[in-house]
Coordinates of C-alpha atoms in Angstrom, one line a residue:
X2 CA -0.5 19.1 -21.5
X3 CA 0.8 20.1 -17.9
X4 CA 0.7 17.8 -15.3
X5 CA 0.8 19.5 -11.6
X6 CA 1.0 17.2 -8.6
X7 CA -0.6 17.7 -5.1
X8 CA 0.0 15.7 -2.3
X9 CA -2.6 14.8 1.3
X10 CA -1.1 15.2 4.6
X11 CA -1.5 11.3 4.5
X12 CA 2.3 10.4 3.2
X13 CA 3.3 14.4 2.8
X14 CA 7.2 12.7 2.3
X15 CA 6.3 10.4 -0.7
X16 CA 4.4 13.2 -2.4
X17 CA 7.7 15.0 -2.5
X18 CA 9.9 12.3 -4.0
X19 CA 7.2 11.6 -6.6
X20 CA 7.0 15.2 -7.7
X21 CA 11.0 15.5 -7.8
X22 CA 10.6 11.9 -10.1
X23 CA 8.7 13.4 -12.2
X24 CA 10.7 16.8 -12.3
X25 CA 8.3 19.3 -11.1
X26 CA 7.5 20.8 -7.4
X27 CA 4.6 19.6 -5.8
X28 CA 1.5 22.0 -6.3
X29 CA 0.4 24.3 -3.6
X30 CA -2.3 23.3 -1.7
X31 CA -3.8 24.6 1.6
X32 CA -5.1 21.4 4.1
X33 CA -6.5 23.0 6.9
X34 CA -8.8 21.6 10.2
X35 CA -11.3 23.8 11.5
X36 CA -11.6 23.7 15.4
X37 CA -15.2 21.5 14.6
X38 CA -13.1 18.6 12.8
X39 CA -14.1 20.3 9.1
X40 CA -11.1 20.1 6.5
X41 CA -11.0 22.6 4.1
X42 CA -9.3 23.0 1.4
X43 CA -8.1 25.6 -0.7
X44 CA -5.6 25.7 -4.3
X45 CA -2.6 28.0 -4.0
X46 CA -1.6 27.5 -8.1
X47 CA -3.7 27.6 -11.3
X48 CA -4.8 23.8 -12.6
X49 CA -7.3 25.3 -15.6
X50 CA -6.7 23.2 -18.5
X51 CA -4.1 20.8 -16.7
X52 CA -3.7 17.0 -16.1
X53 CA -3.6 17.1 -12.2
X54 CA -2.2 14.2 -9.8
X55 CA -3.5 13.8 -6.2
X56 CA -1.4 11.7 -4.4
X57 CA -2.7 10.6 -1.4
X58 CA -3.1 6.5 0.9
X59 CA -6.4 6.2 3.0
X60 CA -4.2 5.3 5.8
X61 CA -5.5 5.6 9.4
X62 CA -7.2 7.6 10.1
X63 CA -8.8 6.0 6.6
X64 CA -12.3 8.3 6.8
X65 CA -10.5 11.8 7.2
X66 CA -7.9 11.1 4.5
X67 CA -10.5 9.5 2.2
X68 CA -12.8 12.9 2.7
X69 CA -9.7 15.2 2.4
X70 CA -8.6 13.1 -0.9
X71 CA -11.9 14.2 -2.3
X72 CA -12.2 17.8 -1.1
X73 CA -8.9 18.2 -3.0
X74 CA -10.4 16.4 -5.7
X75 CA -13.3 18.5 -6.0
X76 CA -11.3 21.7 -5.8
X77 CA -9.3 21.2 -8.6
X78 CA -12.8 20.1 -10.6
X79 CA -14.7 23.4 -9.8
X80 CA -11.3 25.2 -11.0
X81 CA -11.2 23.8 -14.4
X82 CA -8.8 21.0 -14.1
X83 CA -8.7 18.9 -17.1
X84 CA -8.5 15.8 -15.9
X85 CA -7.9 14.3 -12.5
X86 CA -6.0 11.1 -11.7
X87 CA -5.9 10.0 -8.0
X88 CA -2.9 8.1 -7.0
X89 CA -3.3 5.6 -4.1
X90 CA -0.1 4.0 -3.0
X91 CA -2.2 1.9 -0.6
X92 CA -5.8 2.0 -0.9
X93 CA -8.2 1.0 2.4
X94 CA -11.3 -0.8 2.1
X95 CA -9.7 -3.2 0.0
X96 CA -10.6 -6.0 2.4
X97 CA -14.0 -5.4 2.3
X98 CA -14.7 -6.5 -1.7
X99 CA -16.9 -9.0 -0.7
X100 CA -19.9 -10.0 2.0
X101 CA -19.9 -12.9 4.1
X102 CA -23.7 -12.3 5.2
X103 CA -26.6 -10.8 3.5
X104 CA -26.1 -8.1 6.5
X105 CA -23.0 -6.5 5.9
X106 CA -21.7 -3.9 4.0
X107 CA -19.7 -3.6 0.7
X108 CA -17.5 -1.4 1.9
X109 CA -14.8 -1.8 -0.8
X110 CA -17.7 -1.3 -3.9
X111 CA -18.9 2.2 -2.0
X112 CA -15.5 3.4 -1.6
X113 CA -15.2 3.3 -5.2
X114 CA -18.3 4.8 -6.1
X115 CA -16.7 7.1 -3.9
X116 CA -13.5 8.0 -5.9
X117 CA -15.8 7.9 -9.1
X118 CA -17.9 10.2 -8.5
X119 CA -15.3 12.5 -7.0
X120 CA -14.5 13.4 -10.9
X121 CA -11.1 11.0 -10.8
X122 CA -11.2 10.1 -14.8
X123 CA -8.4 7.6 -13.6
X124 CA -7.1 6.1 -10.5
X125 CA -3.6 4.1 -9.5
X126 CA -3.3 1.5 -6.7
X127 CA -0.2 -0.2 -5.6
X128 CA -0.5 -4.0 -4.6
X129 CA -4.9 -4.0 -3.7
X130 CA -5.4 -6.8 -1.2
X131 CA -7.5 -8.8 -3.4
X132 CA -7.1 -7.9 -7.4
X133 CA -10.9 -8.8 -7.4
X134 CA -11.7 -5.2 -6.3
X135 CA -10.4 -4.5 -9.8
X136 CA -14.2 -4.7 -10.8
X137 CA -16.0 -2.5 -8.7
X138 CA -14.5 0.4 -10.5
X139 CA -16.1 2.1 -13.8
X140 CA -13.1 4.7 -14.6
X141 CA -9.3 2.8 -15.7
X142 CA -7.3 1.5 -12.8
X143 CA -4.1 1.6 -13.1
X144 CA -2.8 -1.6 -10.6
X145 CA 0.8 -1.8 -10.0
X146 CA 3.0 -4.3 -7.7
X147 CA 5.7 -3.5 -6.1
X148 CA 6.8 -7.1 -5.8
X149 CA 10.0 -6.7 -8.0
X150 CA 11.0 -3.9 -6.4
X151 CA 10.8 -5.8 -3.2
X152 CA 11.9 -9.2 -4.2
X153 CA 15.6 -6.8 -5.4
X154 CA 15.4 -5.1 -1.9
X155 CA 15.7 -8.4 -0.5
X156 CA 18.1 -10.4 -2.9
X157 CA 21.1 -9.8 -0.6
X158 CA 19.5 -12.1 1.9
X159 CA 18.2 -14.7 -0.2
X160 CA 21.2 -16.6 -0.5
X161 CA 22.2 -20.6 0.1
X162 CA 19.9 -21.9 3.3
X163 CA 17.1 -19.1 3.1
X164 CA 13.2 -19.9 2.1
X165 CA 9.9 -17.8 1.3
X166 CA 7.2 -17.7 3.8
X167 CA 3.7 -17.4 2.2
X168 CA 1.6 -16.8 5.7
X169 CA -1.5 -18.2 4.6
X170 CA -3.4 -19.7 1.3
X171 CA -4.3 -16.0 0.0
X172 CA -0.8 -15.0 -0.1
X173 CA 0.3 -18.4 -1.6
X174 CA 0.8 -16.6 -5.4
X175 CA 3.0 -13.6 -4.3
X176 CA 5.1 -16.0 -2.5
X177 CA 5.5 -18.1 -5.7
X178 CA 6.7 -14.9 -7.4
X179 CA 8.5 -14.0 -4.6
X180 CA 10.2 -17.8 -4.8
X181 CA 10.8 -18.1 -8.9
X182 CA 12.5 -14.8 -8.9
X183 CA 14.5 -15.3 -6.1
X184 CA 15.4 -19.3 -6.8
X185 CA 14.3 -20.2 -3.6
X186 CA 12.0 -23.0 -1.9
X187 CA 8.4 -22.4 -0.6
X188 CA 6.5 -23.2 2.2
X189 CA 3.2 -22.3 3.5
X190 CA 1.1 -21.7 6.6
X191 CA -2.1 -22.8 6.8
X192 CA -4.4 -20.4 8.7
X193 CA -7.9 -19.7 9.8
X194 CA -9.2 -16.5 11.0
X195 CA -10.9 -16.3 14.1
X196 CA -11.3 -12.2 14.1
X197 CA -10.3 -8.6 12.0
X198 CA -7.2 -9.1 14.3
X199 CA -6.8 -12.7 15.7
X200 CA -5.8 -15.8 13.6
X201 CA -5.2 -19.5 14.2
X202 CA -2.3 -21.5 12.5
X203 CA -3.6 -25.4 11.2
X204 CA -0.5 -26.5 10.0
X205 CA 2.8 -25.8 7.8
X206 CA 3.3 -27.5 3.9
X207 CA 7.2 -27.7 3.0
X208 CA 10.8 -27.6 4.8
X209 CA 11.6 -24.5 6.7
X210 CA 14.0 -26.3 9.9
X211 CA 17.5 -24.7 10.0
X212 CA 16.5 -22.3 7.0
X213 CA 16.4 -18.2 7.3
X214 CA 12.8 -18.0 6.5
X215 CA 11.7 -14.6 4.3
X216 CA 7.8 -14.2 4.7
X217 CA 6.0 -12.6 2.3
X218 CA 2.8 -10.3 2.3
X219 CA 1.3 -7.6 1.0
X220 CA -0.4 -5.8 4.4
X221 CA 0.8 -6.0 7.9
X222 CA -2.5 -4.4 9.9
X223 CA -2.5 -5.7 13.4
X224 CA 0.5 -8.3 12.7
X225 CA -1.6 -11.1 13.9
X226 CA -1.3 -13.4 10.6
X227 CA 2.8 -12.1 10.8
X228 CA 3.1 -13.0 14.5
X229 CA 1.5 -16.6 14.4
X230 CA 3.5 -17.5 11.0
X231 CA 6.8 -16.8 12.7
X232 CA 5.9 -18.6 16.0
X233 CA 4.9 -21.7 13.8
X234 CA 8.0 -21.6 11.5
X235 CA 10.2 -21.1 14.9
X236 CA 8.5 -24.4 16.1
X237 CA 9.6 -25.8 12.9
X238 CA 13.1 -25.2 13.8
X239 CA 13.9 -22.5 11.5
X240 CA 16.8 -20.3 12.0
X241 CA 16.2 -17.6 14.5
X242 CA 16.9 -14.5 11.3
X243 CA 13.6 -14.0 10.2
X244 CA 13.0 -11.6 7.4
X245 CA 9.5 -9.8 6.7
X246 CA 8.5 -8.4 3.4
X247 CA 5.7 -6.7 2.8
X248 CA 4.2 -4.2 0.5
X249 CA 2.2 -1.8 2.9
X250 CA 3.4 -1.8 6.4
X251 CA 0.5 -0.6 9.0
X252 CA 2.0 -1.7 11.6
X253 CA -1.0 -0.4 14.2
X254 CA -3.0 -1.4 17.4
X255 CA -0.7 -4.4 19.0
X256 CA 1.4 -4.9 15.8
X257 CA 4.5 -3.7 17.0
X258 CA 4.2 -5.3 20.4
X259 CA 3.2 -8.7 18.7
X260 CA 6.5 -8.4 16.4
X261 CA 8.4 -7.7 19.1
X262 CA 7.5 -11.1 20.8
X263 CA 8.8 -13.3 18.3
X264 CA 12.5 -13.5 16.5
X265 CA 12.2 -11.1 13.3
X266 CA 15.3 -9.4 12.6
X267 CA 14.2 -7.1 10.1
X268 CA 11.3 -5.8 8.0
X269 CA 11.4 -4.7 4.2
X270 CA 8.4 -2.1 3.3
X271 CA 7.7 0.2 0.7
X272 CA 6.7 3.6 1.6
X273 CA 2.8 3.6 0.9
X274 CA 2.4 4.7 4.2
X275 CA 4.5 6.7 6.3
X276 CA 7.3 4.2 8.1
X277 CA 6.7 3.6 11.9
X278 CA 9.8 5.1 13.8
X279 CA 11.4 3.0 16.6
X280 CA 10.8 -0.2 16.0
X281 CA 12.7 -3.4 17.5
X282 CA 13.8 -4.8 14.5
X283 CA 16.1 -3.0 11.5
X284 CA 13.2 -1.3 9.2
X285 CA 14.6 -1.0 5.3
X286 CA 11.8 1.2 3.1
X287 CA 12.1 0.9 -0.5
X288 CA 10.3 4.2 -2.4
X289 CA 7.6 3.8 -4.6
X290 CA 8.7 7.3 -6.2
X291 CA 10.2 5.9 -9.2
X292 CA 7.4 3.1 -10.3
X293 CA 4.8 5.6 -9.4
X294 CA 6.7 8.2 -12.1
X295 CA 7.1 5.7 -14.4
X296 CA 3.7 5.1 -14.8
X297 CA 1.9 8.4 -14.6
X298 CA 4.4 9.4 -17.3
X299 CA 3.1 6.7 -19.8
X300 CA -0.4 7.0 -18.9
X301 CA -0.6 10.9 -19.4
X302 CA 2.9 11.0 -22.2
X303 CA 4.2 13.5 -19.2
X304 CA 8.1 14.1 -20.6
X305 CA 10.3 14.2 -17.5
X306 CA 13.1 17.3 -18.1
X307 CA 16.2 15.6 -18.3

């Protein structure tokens, strides 16, 4: 069966490396505004009786490109797609899998009720915050990480006298994978959150003093948790060449201004979202293209030309 791929304005760049991966142009689609704020939404190509791909992160501004995923979505339903997969290289609402009070809402659980009842008979996520959020979906969810890919992006610096960072307790198991494949040390932060944006450090477990510390995470929002980590290590007396890894890189609000504050002398990122230009510190981006490929072609027995 025919696969065609279409890509949101959200990461427009990475929809056209994953179309060239998997050896066909990306599907015309017309994304328009109207002057009221209304997206519309119109196919420029055929999709009756085809597999069809929407690739699209609910990056800020996370409501519009959530809506316009599913007006693209619902387009390629009412013209007699056969089956719809949505492909999330980072996927917002992720934090919000749980409730802390009997008063908030489940803002994670709706946004997949969301994507189910927007036809999707499958969906793909890169590297969810929480692999709990797993459950709030009833079609297949296809959950990838992008830690190998990252872990290789960063082998060149993990020689003699470097050590993973995990920034708190919930990024504790990345680092460890990040740590085993690299044959490094750990060490880990111990923080509390005070806000969405503000955190406080408690304390640091393992050696980091004269090391060239790599930390490790899988979301940079605000920078907050990134900030404080490497203001706490630098306390420690680790080496002022402080390497950030992280699978979706935000970056928004203060984060660039906070990063800028302390000694980071580079960032590694996949391209989930589209890179920030002009930041203080060297920015490498590692493309998800080829694991994204790699796993739409097994799940729908696509046959890249060769």
């Amino acid at each position: 069966m025919e696969l065609t791929v279409f890509s949101g304005t959200a990461n427009r760049p990475l929809g056209e490396a994953l179309a060239w991966a998997l050896g066909s142009p990306l599907g015309d689609c017309k994304l328009e505004r109207f002057p009221d704020g209304e997206v519309h939404v119109e196919l420029g190509e055929d999709v009756r009786g085809r597999n069809v791909c929407i690739i699209q992160p609910t990056a800020p501004p996370v409501g519009e490109n959530l809506l316009e995923l599913l007006l693209m979505a619902d387009a390629c339903w009412r013209a007699g797609a056969a089956r719809l997969m949505a492909v999330l290289p980072y996927f917002g609402y992720a934090r919000q899998d749980r409730r802390a009070s009997p008063s908030e809402a489940l803002g994670g659980k709706l946004v997949a009720d969301l994507l189910v009842r927007g036809h999707f008979d499958r969906l793909m996520a890169v590297n969810l915050h929480t692999a709990s959020l797993e459950g709030c979906f009833t079609v297949p969810l296809e959950h990838l990480d992008a830690g190998t890919l990252l872990a290789e992006a960063v082998r060149p610096l993990a020689g003699p006298g470097a050590v993973v960072v995990s920034p708190d307790l919930g990024a504790v198991k990345l680092a460890e994978r990040y740590a085993r494949q690299l044959g490094l040390p750990l060490a880990i932060v111990h923080k509390s959150r005070v806000s969405g944006s503000e955190v406080s450090v408690q304390g640091l477990v393992g050696e980091v003093r004269g090391l060239r510390p790599i930390i490790v995470d899988d979301l940079i929002s605000t920078a907050g948790t990134i900030a404080a980590t490497a203001e706490t290590i630098r306390k420690e007396g680790c080496a002022d060449d402080i390497t950030v890894v992280a699978t979706h890189a935000l970056l928004v609000g203060p984060a660039v201004e906070r990063l800028s504050k302390v000694p980071i002398r580079r960032l590694i990122s996949t391209d989930s979202v589209v890179p920030p230009k002009g930041l203080p510190f060297q920015h490498e981006v590692v493309s998800l293209a080829p694991l994204l490929a790699d796993a739409i072609c097994r799940v729908t027995a696509h046959v890249r030309p060769r």
